[in-house]
mmCIF file of C-alpha atoms in Angstrom:
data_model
loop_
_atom_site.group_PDB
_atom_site.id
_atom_site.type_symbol
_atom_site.label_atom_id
_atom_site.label_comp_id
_atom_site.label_asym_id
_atom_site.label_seq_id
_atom_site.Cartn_x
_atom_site.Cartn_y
_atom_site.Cartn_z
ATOM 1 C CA UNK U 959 -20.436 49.050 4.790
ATOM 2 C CA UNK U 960 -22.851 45.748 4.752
ATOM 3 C CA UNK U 961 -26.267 45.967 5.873
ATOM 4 C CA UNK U 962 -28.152 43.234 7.326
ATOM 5 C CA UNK U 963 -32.214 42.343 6.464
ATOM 6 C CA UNK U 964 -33.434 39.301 8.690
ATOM 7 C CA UNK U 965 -35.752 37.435 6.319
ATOM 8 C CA UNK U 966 -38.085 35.194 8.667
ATOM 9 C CA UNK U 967 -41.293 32.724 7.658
ATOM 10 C CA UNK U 968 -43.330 33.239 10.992
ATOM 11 C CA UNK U 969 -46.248 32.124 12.711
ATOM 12 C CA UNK U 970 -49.338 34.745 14.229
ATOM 13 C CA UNK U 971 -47.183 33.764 17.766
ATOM 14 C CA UNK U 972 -44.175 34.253 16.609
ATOM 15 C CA UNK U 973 -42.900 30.770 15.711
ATOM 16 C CA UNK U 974 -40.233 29.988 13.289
ATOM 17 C CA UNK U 975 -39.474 26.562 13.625
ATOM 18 C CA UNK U 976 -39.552 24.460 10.840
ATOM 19 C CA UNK U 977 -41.750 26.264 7.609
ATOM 20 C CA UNK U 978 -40.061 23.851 4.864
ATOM 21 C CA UNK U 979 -41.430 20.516 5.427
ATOM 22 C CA UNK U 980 -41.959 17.841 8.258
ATOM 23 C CA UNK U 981 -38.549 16.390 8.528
ATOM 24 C CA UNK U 982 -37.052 20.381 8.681
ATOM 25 C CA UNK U 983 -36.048 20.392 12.384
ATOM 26 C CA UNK U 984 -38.631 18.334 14.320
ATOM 27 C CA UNK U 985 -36.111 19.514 17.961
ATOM 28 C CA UNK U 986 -38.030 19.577 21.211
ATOM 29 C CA UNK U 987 -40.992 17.617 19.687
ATOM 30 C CA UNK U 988 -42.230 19.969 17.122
ATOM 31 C CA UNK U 989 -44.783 18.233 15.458
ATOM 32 C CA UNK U 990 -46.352 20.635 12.373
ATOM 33 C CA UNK U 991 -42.851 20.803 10.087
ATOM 34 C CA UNK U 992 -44.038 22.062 6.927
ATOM 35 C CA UNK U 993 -46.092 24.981 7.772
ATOM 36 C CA UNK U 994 -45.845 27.364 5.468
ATOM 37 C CA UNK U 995 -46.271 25.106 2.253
ATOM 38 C CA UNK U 996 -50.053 25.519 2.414
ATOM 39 C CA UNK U 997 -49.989 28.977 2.228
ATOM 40 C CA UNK U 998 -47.572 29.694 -0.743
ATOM 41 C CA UNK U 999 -49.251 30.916 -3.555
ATOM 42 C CA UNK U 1000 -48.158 33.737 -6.398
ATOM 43 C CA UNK U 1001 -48.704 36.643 -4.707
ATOM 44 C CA UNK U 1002 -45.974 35.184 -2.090
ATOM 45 C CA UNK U 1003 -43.819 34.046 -4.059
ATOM 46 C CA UNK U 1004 -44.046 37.308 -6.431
ATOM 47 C CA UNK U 1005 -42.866 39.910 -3.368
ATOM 48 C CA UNK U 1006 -40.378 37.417 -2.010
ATOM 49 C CA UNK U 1007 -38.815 37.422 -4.739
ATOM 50 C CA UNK U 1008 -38.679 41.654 -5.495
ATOM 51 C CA UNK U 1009 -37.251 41.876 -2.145
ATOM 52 C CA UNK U 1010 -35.277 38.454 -2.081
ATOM 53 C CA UNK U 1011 -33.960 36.996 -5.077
ATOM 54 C CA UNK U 1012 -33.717 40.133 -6.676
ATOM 55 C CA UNK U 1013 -31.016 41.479 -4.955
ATOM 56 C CA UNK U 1014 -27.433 40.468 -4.169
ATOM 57 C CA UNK U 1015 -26.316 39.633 -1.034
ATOM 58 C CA UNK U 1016 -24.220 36.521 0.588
ATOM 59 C CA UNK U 1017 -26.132 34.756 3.527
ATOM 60 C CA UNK U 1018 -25.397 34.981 7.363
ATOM 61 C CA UNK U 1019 -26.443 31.577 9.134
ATOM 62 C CA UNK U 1020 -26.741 30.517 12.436
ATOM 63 C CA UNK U 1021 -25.218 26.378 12.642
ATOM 64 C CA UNK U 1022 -28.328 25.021 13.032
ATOM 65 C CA UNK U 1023 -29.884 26.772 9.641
ATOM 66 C CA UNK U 1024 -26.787 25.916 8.024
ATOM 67 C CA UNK U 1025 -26.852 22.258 8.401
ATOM 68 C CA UNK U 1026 -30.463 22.090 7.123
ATOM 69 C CA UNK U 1027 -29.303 23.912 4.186
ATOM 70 C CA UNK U 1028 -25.823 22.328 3.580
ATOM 71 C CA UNK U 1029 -27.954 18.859 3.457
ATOM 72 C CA UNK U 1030 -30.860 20.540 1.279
ATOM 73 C CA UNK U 1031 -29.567 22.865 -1.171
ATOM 74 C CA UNK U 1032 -26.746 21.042 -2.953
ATOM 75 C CA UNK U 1033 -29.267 18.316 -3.657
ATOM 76 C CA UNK U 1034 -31.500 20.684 -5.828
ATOM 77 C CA UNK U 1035 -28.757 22.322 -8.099
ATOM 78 C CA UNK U 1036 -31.133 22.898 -10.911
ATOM 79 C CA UNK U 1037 -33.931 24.950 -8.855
ATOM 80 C CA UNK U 1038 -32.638 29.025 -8.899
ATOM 81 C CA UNK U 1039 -32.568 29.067 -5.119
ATOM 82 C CA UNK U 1040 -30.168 26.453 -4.905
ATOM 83 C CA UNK U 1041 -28.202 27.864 -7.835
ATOM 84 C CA UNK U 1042 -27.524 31.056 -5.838
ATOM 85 C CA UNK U 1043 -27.042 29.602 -2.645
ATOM 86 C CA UNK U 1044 -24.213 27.414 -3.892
ATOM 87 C CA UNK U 1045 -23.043 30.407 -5.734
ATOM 88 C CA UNK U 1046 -22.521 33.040 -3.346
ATOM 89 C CA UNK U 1047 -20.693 33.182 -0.090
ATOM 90 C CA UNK U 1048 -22.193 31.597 3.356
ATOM 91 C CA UNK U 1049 -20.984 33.072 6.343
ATOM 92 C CA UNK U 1050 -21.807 30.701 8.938
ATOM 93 C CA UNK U 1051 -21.718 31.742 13.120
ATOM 94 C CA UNK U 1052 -20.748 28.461 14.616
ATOM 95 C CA UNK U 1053 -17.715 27.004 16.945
ATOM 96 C CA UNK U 1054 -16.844 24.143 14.901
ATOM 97 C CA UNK U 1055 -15.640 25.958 12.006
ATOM 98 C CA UNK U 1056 -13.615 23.058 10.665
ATOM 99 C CA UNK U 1057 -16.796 20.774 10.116
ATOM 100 C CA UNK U 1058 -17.841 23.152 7.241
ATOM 101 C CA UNK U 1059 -18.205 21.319 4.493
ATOM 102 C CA UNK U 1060 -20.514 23.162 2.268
ATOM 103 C CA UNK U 1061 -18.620 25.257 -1.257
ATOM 104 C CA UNK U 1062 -18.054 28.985 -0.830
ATOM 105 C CA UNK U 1063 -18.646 28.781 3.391
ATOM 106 C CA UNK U 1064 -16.822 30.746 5.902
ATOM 107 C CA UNK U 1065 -16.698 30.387 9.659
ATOM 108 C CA UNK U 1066 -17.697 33.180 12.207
ATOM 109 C CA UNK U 1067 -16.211 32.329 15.157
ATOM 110 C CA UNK U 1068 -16.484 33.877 18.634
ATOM 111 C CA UNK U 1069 -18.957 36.229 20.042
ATOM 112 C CA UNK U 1070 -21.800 36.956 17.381
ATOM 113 C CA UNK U 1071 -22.344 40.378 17.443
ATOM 114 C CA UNK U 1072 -18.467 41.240 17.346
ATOM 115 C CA UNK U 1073 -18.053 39.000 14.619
ATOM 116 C CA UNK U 1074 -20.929 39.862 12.500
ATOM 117 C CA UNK U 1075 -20.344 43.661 13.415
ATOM 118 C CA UNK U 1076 -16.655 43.093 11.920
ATOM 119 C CA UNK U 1077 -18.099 41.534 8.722
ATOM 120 C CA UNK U 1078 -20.187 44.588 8.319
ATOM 121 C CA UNK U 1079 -17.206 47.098 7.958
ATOM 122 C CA UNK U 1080 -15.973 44.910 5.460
ATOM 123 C CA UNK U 1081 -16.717 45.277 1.162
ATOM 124 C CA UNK U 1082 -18.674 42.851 -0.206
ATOM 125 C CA UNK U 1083 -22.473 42.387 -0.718
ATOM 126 C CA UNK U 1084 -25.360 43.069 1.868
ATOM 127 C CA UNK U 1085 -26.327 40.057 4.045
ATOM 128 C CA UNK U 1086 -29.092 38.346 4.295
ATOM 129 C CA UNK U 1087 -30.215 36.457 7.379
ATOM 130 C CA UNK U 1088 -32.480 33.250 6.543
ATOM 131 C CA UNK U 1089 -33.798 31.192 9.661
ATOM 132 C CA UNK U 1090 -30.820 31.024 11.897
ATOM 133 C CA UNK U 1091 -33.726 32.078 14.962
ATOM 134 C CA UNK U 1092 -30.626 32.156 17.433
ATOM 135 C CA UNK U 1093 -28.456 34.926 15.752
ATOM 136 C CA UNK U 1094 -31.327 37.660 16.244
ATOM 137 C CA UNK U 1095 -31.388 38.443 19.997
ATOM 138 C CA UNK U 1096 -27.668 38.956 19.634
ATOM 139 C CA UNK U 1097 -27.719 40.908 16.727
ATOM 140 C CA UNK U 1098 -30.710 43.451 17.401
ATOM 141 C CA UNK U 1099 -29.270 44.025 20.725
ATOM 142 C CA UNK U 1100 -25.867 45.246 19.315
ATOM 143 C CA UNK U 1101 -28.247 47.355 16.578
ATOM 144 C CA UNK U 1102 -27.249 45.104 13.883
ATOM 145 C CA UNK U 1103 -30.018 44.390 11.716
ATOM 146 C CA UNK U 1104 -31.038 47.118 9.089
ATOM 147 C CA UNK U 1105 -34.464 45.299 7.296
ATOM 148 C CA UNK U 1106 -36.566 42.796 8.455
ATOM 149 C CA UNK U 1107 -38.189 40.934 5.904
ATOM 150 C CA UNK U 1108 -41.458 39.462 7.312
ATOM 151 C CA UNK U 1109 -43.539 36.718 6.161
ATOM 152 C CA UNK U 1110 -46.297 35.939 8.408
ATOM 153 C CA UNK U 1111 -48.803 32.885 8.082
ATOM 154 C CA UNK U 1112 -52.484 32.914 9.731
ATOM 155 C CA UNK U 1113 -51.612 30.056 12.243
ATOM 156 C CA UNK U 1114 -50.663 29.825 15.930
ATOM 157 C CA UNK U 1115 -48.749 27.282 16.312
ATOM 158 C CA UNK U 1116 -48.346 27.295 20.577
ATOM 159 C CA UNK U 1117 -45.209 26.444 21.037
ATOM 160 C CA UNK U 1118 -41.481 26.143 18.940
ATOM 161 C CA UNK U 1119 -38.310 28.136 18.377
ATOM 162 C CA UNK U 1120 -39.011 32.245 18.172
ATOM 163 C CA UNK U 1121 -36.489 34.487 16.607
ATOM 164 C CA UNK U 1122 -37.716 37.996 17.699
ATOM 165 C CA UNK U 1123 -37.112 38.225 21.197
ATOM 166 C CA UNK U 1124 -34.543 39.818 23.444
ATOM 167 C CA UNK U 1125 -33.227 42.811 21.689
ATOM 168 C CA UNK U 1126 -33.058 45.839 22.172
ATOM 169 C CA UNK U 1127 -36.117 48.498 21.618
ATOM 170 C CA UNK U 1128 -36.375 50.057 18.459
ATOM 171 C CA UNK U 1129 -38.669 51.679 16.821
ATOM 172 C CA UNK U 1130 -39.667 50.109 12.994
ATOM 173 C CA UNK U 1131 -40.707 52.271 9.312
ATOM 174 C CA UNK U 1132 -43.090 50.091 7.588
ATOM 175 C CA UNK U 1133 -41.377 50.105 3.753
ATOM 176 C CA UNK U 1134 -43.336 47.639 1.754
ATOM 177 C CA UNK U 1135 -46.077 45.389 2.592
ATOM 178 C CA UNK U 1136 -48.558 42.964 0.399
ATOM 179 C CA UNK U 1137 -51.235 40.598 1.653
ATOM 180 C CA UNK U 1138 -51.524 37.377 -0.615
ATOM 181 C CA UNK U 1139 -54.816 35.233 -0.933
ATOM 182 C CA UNK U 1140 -54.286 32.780 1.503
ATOM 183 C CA UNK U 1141 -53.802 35.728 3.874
ATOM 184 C CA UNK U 1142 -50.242 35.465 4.440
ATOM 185 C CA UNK U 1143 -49.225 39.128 5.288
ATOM 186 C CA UNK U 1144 -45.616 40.179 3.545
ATOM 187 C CA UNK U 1145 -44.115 43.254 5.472
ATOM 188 C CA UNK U 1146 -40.770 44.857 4.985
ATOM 189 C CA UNK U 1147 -39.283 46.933 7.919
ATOM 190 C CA UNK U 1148 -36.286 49.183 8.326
ATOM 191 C CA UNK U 1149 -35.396 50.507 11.734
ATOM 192 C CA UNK U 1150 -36.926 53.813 12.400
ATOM 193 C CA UNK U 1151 -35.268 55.412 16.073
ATOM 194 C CA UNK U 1152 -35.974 55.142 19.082
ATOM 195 C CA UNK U 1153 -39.716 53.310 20.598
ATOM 196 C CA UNK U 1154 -42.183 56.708 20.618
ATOM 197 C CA UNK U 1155 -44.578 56.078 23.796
ATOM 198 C CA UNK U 1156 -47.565 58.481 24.957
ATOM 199 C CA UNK U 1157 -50.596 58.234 27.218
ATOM 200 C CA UNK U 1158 -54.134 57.964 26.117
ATOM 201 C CA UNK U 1159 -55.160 58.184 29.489
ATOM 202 C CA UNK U 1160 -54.790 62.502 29.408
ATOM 203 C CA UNK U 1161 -56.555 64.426 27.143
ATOM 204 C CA UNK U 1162 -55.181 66.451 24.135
ATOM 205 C CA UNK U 1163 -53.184 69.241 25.672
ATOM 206 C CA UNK U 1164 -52.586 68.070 29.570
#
């Protein structure tokens, strides 16, 4: 059975919108494309790619991430990224499945959760998740994501597209973390049972 790690670039609020560069996906005005670029540095790139490019996997893409891609990637054949995205399978959740034009892409169609929860029971390599901010409500609230690969940048960005809301609780098991130089904290979470609550407000014992 496939497992599913989210990998997400993210803001201090939450933000994904737009890490890559200025011209990324400025939708609904956002103005500060490019985000992340300052903030890359070895140490970054170094645990991104234990976690990342180490491992196989095909990708799961919302439309949206897909296009940016689709446009991007097969433009930079010679850098490894693009190499192994061209390479391995893209399974793409979208409703105009005929308008995929990118090698080695296959159409989702339907309800997300159903479809990507029918992928899962299938053979093939583990999936990874890269943008594609709509798929994750959907997909934590039907349980779906195993590891969540988070990259987050020290800057608040106010407003843009979030990835991490609406699903449902869970409690998370902190597997690997690094901080790099530039502050950019690198933490890798599987999901660890149910939210554990308390109350500080009664002593030890009450």
């Amino acid at each position: 059975m496939r497992k599913i790690t989210g990998g997400l670039f993210m803001s201090i609020d939450g933000v994904i919108q737009a890490p890559g560069g200025p011209d990324e996906d400025p939708s609904g005005g956002f103005a500060h494309g490019g985000w992340m670029a300052g903030y890359d540095d070895d140490a970054t790139s170094d645990f991104i790619g234990e976690h990342i490019m180490g491992a196989e996997y095909d990708l799961l893409l919302g439309r949206r991430t897909y296009d940016i891609f689709a446009d991007y990637w097969p433009r930079h054949v010679g850098n490894p990224v693009g190499e192994r995205f061209g390479r391995i399978t893209k399974y793409v959740v979208t409703s105009n499945p005929e308008t995929l034009g990118w090698q080695g892409s296959q159409a989702l169609v339907g309800d997300p959760a159903a479809a990507v929860a029918r992928l899962c029971e299938e053979d093939g390599p583990d999936l990874l998740i890269q943008g594609s901010g709509q798929l994750y409500p959907a997909l934590l609230g039907a349980g779906l994501i195993d590891r969540l690969f988070l990259t987050i940048v020290p800057i608040i960005l106010g407003k843009g597209r979030r990835a991490l809301t609406g699903g449902s609780p869970a409690g998370l098991r902190l597997v690997d973390h690094r901080v790099s130089g530039t502050g950019v904290i690198m933490a890798v979470y599987e999901r660890d049972g149910a939210v554990r609550t308390g109350d500080f407000t009664r002593p030890d014992g009450e």
